[in-house]
Amino acid sequence: MNIRNWVRFYLHTLLIGIGIGIITGFAVRWDDYKHLFIELNLSEIGMTTIWFMGIGAIFATLSQMGYFAYLTVHRFGLGFFRSLWNPVQVVLIAFVLFDLVYLRYNAFASSGESIWRYVLVALFLFLSGTLIAYLKVRQSNERKTFIPALFFMVCATIIEWVPVLRTNEQDWFYLMLFPLLVCNAYQILSLPRYLERSKKERMELKKRKEQEAIVKS
């Protein structure tokens, strides 16, 4: 990918993160902010929106850092494990989901609390990842992309989500999850389009240089 398309890729991811951050922020904290809309307090609404924009931008940037880290890990995994890389990813997915449930339940569950609330979070993440992985297969027409896409959507999202998982703050729990999830989904589904655009731009640049060389000669 050339620099121009990398900047586009980042900015589009950033805008998506900002948008989801604003929507999620007001949805999660609606009881705290609904009076601002009832009173039409535009200055407070504006300041709160800017706050959520900043949060969304941070999470979008974290998502992109996680995505490029994943691409590096994926290439390393293919080189080291070769044909076993997909089975290794399946094991890692199961391990990370188990830890998401077990560790959080042990750390934060009150006496007598059911484990199902923690299981449902992991199930939601797994089903969301499965949907995106299915769309990735449809996009690429290659079944082998399913496991890597699912691995990224589950494992990378949980790793990026760790700062909030450690504190278990309910509002931040959702405020961070949805921007990460949407930004990760956007990146894994849209990257091929940017790569193709970069390829076409390089070819066009090469043709122009060849034509200029012919004219000069």
PDB file of C-alpha atoms in Angstrom:
ATOM      1  CA  MET A   1       0.000   0.000   0.000  1.00  0.00           C
ATOM      2  CA  ASN A   2       1.345   3.441  -0.898  1.00  0.00           C
ATOM      3  CA  ILE A   3       1.433   6.334   1.570  1.00  0.00           C
ATOM      4  CA  ARG A   4      -1.568   8.103   0.045  1.00  0.00           C
ATOM      5  CA  ASN A   5      -3.844   5.110   0.440  1.00  0.00           C
ATOM      6  CA  TRP A   6      -2.488   4.305   3.890  1.00  0.00           C
ATOM      7  CA  VAL A   7      -3.485   7.827   4.968  1.00  0.00           C
ATOM      8  CA  ARG A   8      -6.938   7.326   3.424  1.00  0.00           C
ATOM      9  CA  PHE A   9      -7.240   3.977   5.152  1.00  0.00           C
ATOM     10  CA  TYR A  10      -6.326   5.505   8.499  1.00  0.00           C
ATOM     11  CA  LEU A  11      -8.579   8.556   8.112  1.00  0.00           C
ATOM     12  CA  HIS A  12     -11.585   6.479   7.103  1.00  0.00           C
ATOM     13  CA  THR A  13     -11.009   4.171  10.073  1.00  0.00           C
ATOM     14  CA  LEU A  14     -10.622   7.239  12.280  1.00  0.00           C
ATOM     15  CA  LEU A  15     -13.912   8.744  11.092  1.00  0.00           C
ATOM     16  CA  ILE A  16     -15.720   5.464  11.672  1.00  0.00           C
ATOM     17  CA  GLY A  17     -14.272   5.222  15.178  1.00  0.00           C
ATOM     18  CA  ILE A  18     -15.313   8.797  15.928  1.00  0.00           C
ATOM     19  CA  GLY A  19     -18.841   8.193  14.665  1.00  0.00           C
ATOM     20  CA  ILE A  20     -19.302   4.963  16.609  1.00  0.00           C
ATOM     21  CA  GLY A  21     -17.716   6.585  19.667  1.00  0.00           C
ATOM     22  CA  ILE A  22     -20.280   9.397  19.624  1.00  0.00           C
ATOM     23  CA  ILE A  23     -23.244   7.060  19.117  1.00  0.00           C
ATOM     24  CA  THR A  24     -22.079   4.563  21.737  1.00  0.00           C
ATOM     25  CA  GLY A  25     -21.180   7.307  24.209  1.00  0.00           C
ATOM     26  CA  PHE A  26     -24.586   8.913  24.170  1.00  0.00           C
ATOM     27  CA  ALA A  27     -26.345   5.529  24.145  1.00  0.00           C
ATOM     28  CA  VAL A  28     -24.407   4.206  27.137  1.00  0.00           C
ATOM     29  CA  ARG A  29     -24.674   7.445  29.141  1.00  0.00           C
ATOM     30  CA  TRP A  30     -28.131   8.466  27.917  1.00  0.00           C
ATOM     31  CA  ASP A  31     -29.581   8.802  31.415  1.00  0.00           C
ATOM     32  CA  ASP A  32     -26.824  11.296  32.259  1.00  0.00           C
ATOM     33  CA  TYR A  33     -27.135  13.365  29.081  1.00  0.00           C
ATOM     34  CA  LYS A  34     -30.767  13.198  27.979  1.00  0.00           C
ATOM     35  CA  HIS A  35     -31.584  16.369  29.925  1.00  0.00           C
ATOM     36  CA  LEU A  36     -29.169  18.258  27.662  1.00  0.00           C
ATOM     37  CA  PHE A  37     -31.318  17.400  24.645  1.00  0.00           C
ATOM     38  CA  ILE A  38     -34.554  18.134  26.488  1.00  0.00           C
ATOM     39  CA  GLU A  39     -33.197  21.550  27.497  1.00  0.00           C
ATOM     40  CA  LEU A  40     -31.480  22.037  24.099  1.00  0.00           C
ATOM     41  CA  ASN A  41     -28.233  22.898  25.876  1.00  0.00           C
ATOM     42  CA  LEU A  42     -26.191  23.088  22.670  1.00  0.00           C
ATOM     43  CA  SER A  43     -22.930  24.129  24.300  1.00  0.00           C
ATOM     44  CA  GLU A  44     -22.927  21.139  26.671  1.00  0.00           C
ATOM     45  CA  ILE A  45     -24.024  18.814  23.869  1.00  0.00           C
ATOM     46  CA  GLY A  46     -21.166  20.128  21.746  1.00  0.00           C
ATOM     47  CA  MET A  47     -18.564  19.697  24.478  1.00  0.00           C
ATOM     48  CA  THR A  48     -19.788  16.187  25.259  1.00  0.00           C
ATOM     49  CA  THR A  49     -19.740  15.302  21.565  1.00  0.00           C
ATOM     50  CA  ILE A  50     -16.131  16.521  21.267  1.00  0.00           C
ATOM     51  CA  TRP A  51     -15.240  14.365  24.286  1.00  0.00           C
ATOM     52  CA  PHE A  52     -16.764  11.277  22.666  1.00  0.00           C
ATOM     53  CA  MET A  53     -15.065  12.161  19.365  1.00  0.00           C
ATOM     54  CA  GLY A  54     -11.703  12.118  21.121  1.00  0.00           C
ATOM     55  CA  ILE A  55     -12.454   8.786  22.739  1.00  0.00           C
ATOM     56  CA  GLY A  56     -13.563   7.312  19.406  1.00  0.00           C
ATOM     57  CA  ALA A  57     -10.414   8.623  17.708  1.00  0.00           C
ATOM     58  CA  ILE A  58      -8.193   7.018  20.353  1.00  0.00           C
ATOM     59  CA  PHE A  59      -9.926   3.657  20.008  1.00  0.00           C
ATOM     60  CA  ALA A  60      -9.816   3.835  16.197  1.00  0.00           C
ATOM     61  CA  THR A  61      -6.069   4.507  16.321  1.00  0.00           C
ATOM     62  CA  LEU A  62      -5.619   1.622  18.757  1.00  0.00           C
ATOM     63  CA  SER A  63      -7.614  -0.574  16.387  1.00  0.00           C
ATOM     64  CA  GLN A  64      -5.372   0.266  13.448  1.00  0.00           C
ATOM     65  CA  MET A  65      -2.224  -0.331  15.486  1.00  0.00           C
ATOM     66  CA  GLY A  66      -3.673  -3.704  16.462  1.00  0.00           C
ATOM     67  CA  TYR A  67      -4.477  -4.527  12.851  1.00  0.00           C
ATOM     68  CA  PHE A  68      -0.967  -3.881  11.564  1.00  0.00           C
ATOM     69  CA  ALA A  69       0.447  -5.807  14.516  1.00  0.00           C
ATOM     70  CA  TYR A  70      -1.867  -8.692  13.577  1.00  0.00           C
ATOM     71  CA  LEU A  71      -0.629  -8.626   9.957  1.00  0.00           C
ATOM     72  CA  THR A  72       2.932  -8.994  11.250  1.00  0.00           C
ATOM     73  CA  VAL A  73       1.941 -11.853  13.569  1.00  0.00           C
ATOM     74  CA  HIS A  74       0.029 -13.517  10.725  1.00  0.00           C
ATOM     75  CA  ARG A  75       3.037 -13.460   8.410  1.00  0.00           C
ATOM     76  CA  PHE A  76       5.244 -14.795  11.207  1.00  0.00           C
ATOM     77  CA  GLY A  77       2.708 -17.553  11.954  1.00  0.00           C
ATOM     78  CA  LEU A  78       2.552 -18.601   8.308  1.00  0.00           C
ATOM     79  CA  GLY A  79       6.335 -18.740   8.113  1.00  0.00           C
ATOM     80  CA  PHE A  80       6.822 -20.592  11.399  1.00  0.00           C
ATOM     81  CA  PHE A  81       3.823 -22.963  11.586  1.00  0.00           C
ATOM     82  CA  ARG A  82       3.134 -23.203   7.832  1.00  0.00           C
ATOM     83  CA  SER A  83       0.102 -25.462   7.253  1.00  0.00           C
ATOM     84  CA  LEU A  84      -0.476 -25.767  11.014  1.00  0.00           C
ATOM     85  CA  TRP A  85      -1.071 -22.023  11.431  1.00  0.00           C
ATOM     86  CA  ASN A  86      -4.852 -22.281  11.018  1.00  0.00           C
ATOM     87  CA  PRO A  87      -5.214 -25.035  13.672  1.00  0.00           C
ATOM     88  CA  VAL A  88      -2.967 -23.000  15.985  1.00  0.00           C
ATOM     89  CA  GLN A  89      -5.248 -19.994  15.504  1.00  0.00           C
ATOM     90  CA  VAL A  90      -8.311 -22.088  16.349  1.00  0.00           C
ATOM     91  CA  VAL A  91      -6.662 -23.188  19.603  1.00  0.00           C
ATOM     92  CA  LEU A  92      -5.741 -19.580  20.410  1.00  0.00           C
ATOM     93  CA  ILE A  93      -9.297 -18.406  19.740  1.00  0.00           C
ATOM     94  CA  ALA A  94     -10.698 -21.026  22.115  1.00  0.00           C
ATOM     95  CA  PHE A  95      -8.065 -20.201  24.742  1.00  0.00           C
ATOM     96  CA  VAL A  96      -8.658 -16.438  24.590  1.00  0.00           C
ATOM     97  CA  LEU A  97     -12.446 -16.818  24.761  1.00  0.00           C
ATOM     98  CA  PHE A  98     -12.132 -19.189  27.725  1.00  0.00           C
ATOM     99  CA  ASP A  99      -9.880 -16.706  29.507  1.00  0.00           C
ATOM    100  CA  LEU A 100     -12.286 -13.867  28.739  1.00  0.00           C
ATOM    101  CA  VAL A 101     -15.022 -15.746  30.602  1.00  0.00           C
ATOM    102  CA  TYR A 102     -13.065 -17.537  33.322  1.00  0.00           C
ATOM    103  CA  LEU A 103     -10.681 -14.771  34.404  1.00  0.00           C
ATOM    104  CA  ARG A 104     -13.333 -12.049  34.415  1.00  0.00           C
ATOM    105  CA  TYR A 105     -15.753 -14.264  36.327  1.00  0.00           C
ATOM    106  CA  ASN A 106     -13.137 -15.083  38.961  1.00  0.00           C
ATOM    107  CA  ALA A 107     -12.040 -11.463  39.253  1.00  0.00           C
ATOM    108  CA  PHE A 108     -15.339  -9.603  39.214  1.00  0.00           C
ATOM    109  CA  ALA A 109     -18.267 -11.939  39.917  1.00  0.00           C
ATOM    110  CA  SER A 110     -20.067 -11.371  43.187  1.00  0.00           C
ATOM    111  CA  SER A 111     -20.969 -14.259  45.478  1.00  0.00           C
ATOM    112  CA  GLY A 112     -23.613 -16.459  43.848  1.00  0.00           C
ATOM    113  CA  GLU A 113     -23.565 -14.551  40.548  1.00  0.00           C
ATOM    114  CA  SER A 114     -24.227 -16.639  37.447  1.00  0.00           C
ATOM    115  CA  ILE A 115     -21.431 -17.122  34.939  1.00  0.00           C
ATOM    116  CA  TRP A 116     -23.824 -16.701  32.025  1.00  0.00           C
ATOM    117  CA  ARG A 117     -23.462 -12.911  31.867  1.00  0.00           C
ATOM    118  CA  TYR A 118     -19.763 -13.412  31.185  1.00  0.00           C
ATOM    119  CA  VAL A 119     -20.416 -16.211  28.710  1.00  0.00           C
ATOM    120  CA  LEU A 120     -22.816 -14.027  26.727  1.00  0.00           C
ATOM    121  CA  VAL A 121     -20.129 -11.374  26.198  1.00  0.00           C
ATOM    122  CA  ALA A 122     -17.749 -13.987  24.781  1.00  0.00           C
ATOM    123  CA  LEU A 123     -20.540 -15.484  22.674  1.00  0.00           C
ATOM    124  CA  PHE A 124     -21.446 -12.069  21.255  1.00  0.00           C
ATOM    125  CA  LEU A 125     -17.822 -11.444  20.322  1.00  0.00           C
ATOM    126  CA  PHE A 126     -17.490 -14.899  18.760  1.00  0.00           C
ATOM    127  CA  LEU A 127     -20.701 -14.542  16.711  1.00  0.00           C
ATOM    128  CA  SER A 128     -19.720 -11.052  15.564  1.00  0.00           C
ATOM    129  CA  GLY A 129     -16.332 -12.367  14.513  1.00  0.00           C
ATOM    130  CA  THR A 130     -17.951 -15.305  12.719  1.00  0.00           C
ATOM    131  CA  LEU A 131     -20.173 -12.949  10.729  1.00  0.00           C
ATOM    132  CA  ILE A 132     -17.240 -10.782   9.656  1.00  0.00           C
ATOM    133  CA  ALA A 133     -15.175 -13.874   8.805  1.00  0.00           C
ATOM    134  CA  TYR A 134     -18.049 -15.164   6.663  1.00  0.00           C
ATOM    135  CA  LEU A 135     -18.231 -11.824   4.837  1.00  0.00           C
ATOM    136  CA  LYS A 136     -14.466 -11.992   4.327  1.00  0.00           C
ATOM    137  CA  VAL A 137     -14.807 -15.410   2.696  1.00  0.00           C
ATOM    138  CA  ARG A 138     -17.576 -14.088   0.439  1.00  0.00           C
ATOM    139  CA  GLN A 139     -15.405 -11.124  -0.481  1.00  0.00           C
ATOM    140  CA  SER A 140     -12.240 -13.086  -1.260  1.00  0.00           C
ATOM    141  CA  ASN A 141     -13.878 -16.311  -2.516  1.00  0.00           C
ATOM    142  CA  GLU A 142     -11.301 -18.204  -0.459  1.00  0.00           C
ATOM    143  CA  ARG A 143     -12.335 -20.381   2.469  1.00  0.00           C
ATOM    144  CA  LYS A 144      -8.854 -20.223   3.944  1.00  0.00           C
ATOM    145  CA  THR A 145      -9.471 -16.595   4.968  1.00  0.00           C
ATOM    146  CA  PHE A 146     -12.186 -17.586   7.476  1.00  0.00           C
ATOM    147  CA  ILE A 147      -9.951 -18.637  10.396  1.00  0.00           C
ATOM    148  CA  PRO A 148      -7.497 -15.703  10.120  1.00  0.00           C
ATOM    149  CA  ALA A 149     -10.400 -13.248   9.982  1.00  0.00           C
ATOM    150  CA  LEU A 150     -12.095 -14.876  12.975  1.00  0.00           C
ATOM    151  CA  PHE A 151      -8.790 -14.910  14.847  1.00  0.00           C
ATOM    152  CA  PHE A 152      -8.309 -11.196  14.277  1.00  0.00           C
ATOM    153  CA  MET A 153     -11.883 -10.258  15.172  1.00  0.00           C
ATOM    154  CA  VAL A 154     -11.808 -12.272  18.403  1.00  0.00           C
ATOM    155  CA  CYS A 155      -8.227 -12.273  19.679  1.00  0.00           C
ATOM    156  CA  ALA A 156      -7.093  -8.849  18.490  1.00  0.00           C
ATOM    157  CA  THR A 157     -10.285  -7.184  19.729  1.00  0.00           C
ATOM    158  CA  ILE A 158      -9.915  -8.755  23.171  1.00  0.00           C
ATOM    159  CA  ILE A 159      -6.232  -7.769  23.413  1.00  0.00           C
ATOM    160  CA  GLU A 160      -7.067  -4.182  22.417  1.00  0.00           C
ATOM    161  CA  TRP A 161      -9.912  -4.269  24.942  1.00  0.00           C
ATOM    162  CA  VAL A 162      -7.709  -5.344  27.874  1.00  0.00           C
ATOM    163  CA  PRO A 163      -7.367  -1.907  29.573  1.00  0.00           C
ATOM    164  CA  VAL A 164     -11.119  -1.797  30.178  1.00  0.00           C
ATOM    165  CA  LEU A 165     -11.437  -5.516  30.920  1.00  0.00           C
ATOM    166  CA  ARG A 166      -9.023  -5.075  33.828  1.00  0.00           C
ATOM    167  CA  THR A 167     -11.141  -2.350  35.450  1.00  0.00           C
ATOM    168  CA  ASN A 168     -14.570  -3.794  34.579  1.00  0.00           C
ATOM    169  CA  GLU A 169     -16.125  -0.317  34.360  1.00  0.00           C
ATOM    170  CA  GLN A 170     -19.525  -0.992  32.790  1.00  0.00           C
ATOM    171  CA  ASP A 171     -19.813   2.226  30.760  1.00  0.00           C
ATOM    172  CA  TRP A 172     -16.262   2.009  29.389  1.00  0.00           C
ATOM    173  CA  PHE A 173     -16.817  -1.692  28.745  1.00  0.00           C
ATOM    174  CA  TYR A 174     -19.270  -0.899  25.933  1.00  0.00           C
ATOM    175  CA  LEU A 175     -17.799   2.478  25.012  1.00  0.00           C
ATOM    176  CA  MET A 176     -14.558   0.780  24.003  1.00  0.00           C
ATOM    177  CA  LEU A 177     -15.961  -2.476  22.628  1.00  0.00           C
ATOM    178  CA  PHE A 178     -18.147  -1.154  19.815  1.00  0.00           C
ATOM    179  CA  PRO A 179     -15.650   1.281  18.232  1.00  0.00           C
ATOM    180  CA  LEU A 180     -12.978  -1.442  18.329  1.00  0.00           C
ATOM    181  CA  LEU A 181     -15.287  -4.063  16.882  1.00  0.00           C
ATOM    182  CA  VAL A 182     -16.582  -1.866  14.051  1.00  0.00           C
ATOM    183  CA  CYS A 183     -13.144  -0.448  13.193  1.00  0.00           C
ATOM    184  CA  ASN A 184     -11.605  -3.928  13.160  1.00  0.00           C
ATOM    185  CA  ALA A 185     -14.392  -5.200  10.910  1.00  0.00           C
ATOM    186  CA  TYR A 186     -13.984  -2.249   8.550  1.00  0.00           C
ATOM    187  CA  GLN A 187     -10.232  -2.731   8.284  1.00  0.00           C
ATOM    188  CA  ILE A 188     -10.245  -6.438   7.563  1.00  0.00           C
ATOM    189  CA  LEU A 189     -12.973  -6.068   4.933  1.00  0.00           C
ATOM    190  CA  SER A 190     -11.711  -2.889   3.256  1.00  0.00           C
ATOM    191  CA  LEU A 191      -7.938  -3.437   3.127  1.00  0.00           C
ATOM    192  CA  PRO A 192      -8.045  -5.332  -0.214  1.00  0.00           C
ATOM    193  CA  ARG A 193      -9.746  -2.329  -1.836  1.00  0.00           C
ATOM    194  CA  TYR A 194      -6.942  -0.010  -0.752  1.00  0.00           C
ATOM    195  CA  LEU A 195      -4.293  -2.496  -1.866  1.00  0.00           C
ATOM    196  CA  GLU A 196      -5.951  -2.771  -5.282  1.00  0.00           C
ATOM    197  CA  ARG A 197      -6.140   1.013  -5.570  1.00  0.00           C
ATOM    198  CA  SER A 198      -2.453   1.304  -4.677  1.00  0.00           C
ATOM    199  CA  LYS A 199      -1.592  -1.304  -7.304  1.00  0.00           C
ATOM    200  CA  LYS A 200      -3.508   0.606  -9.998  1.00  0.00           C
ATOM    201  CA  GLU A 201      -1.880   3.898  -9.005  1.00  0.00           C
ATOM    202  CA  ARG A 202       1.585   2.340  -9.216  1.00  0.00           C
ATOM    203  CA  MET A 203       0.802   0.946 -12.659  1.00  0.00           C
ATOM    204  CA  GLU A 204      -0.503   4.332 -13.836  1.00  0.00           C
ATOM    205  CA  LEU A 205       2.588   6.056 -12.469  1.00  0.00           C
ATOM    206  CA  LYS A 206       4.811   3.540 -14.241  1.00  0.00           C
ATOM    207  CA  LYS A 207       2.990   4.128 -17.529  1.00  0.00           C
ATOM    208  CA  ARG A 208       3.326   7.900 -17.193  1.00  0.00           C
ATOM    209  CA  LYS A 209       7.057   7.579 -16.544  1.00  0.00           C
ATOM    210  CA  GLU A 210       7.446   5.315 -19.573  1.00  0.00           C
ATOM    211  CA  GLN A 211       5.518   7.763 -21.739  1.00  0.00           C
ATOM    212  CA  GLU A 212       7.617  10.677 -20.463  1.00  0.00           C
ATOM    213  CA  ALA A 213      10.784   8.700 -21.205  1.00  0.00           C
ATOM    214  CA  ILE A 214       9.569   8.049 -24.771  1.00  0.00           C
ATOM    215  CA  VAL A 215       8.750  11.727 -25.303  1.00  0.00           C
ATOM    216  CA  LYS A 216      12.144  12.837 -24.003  1.00  0.00           C
ATOM    217  CA  SER A 217      13.929  10.326 -26.184  1.00  0.00           C
TER     218      SER A 217
END
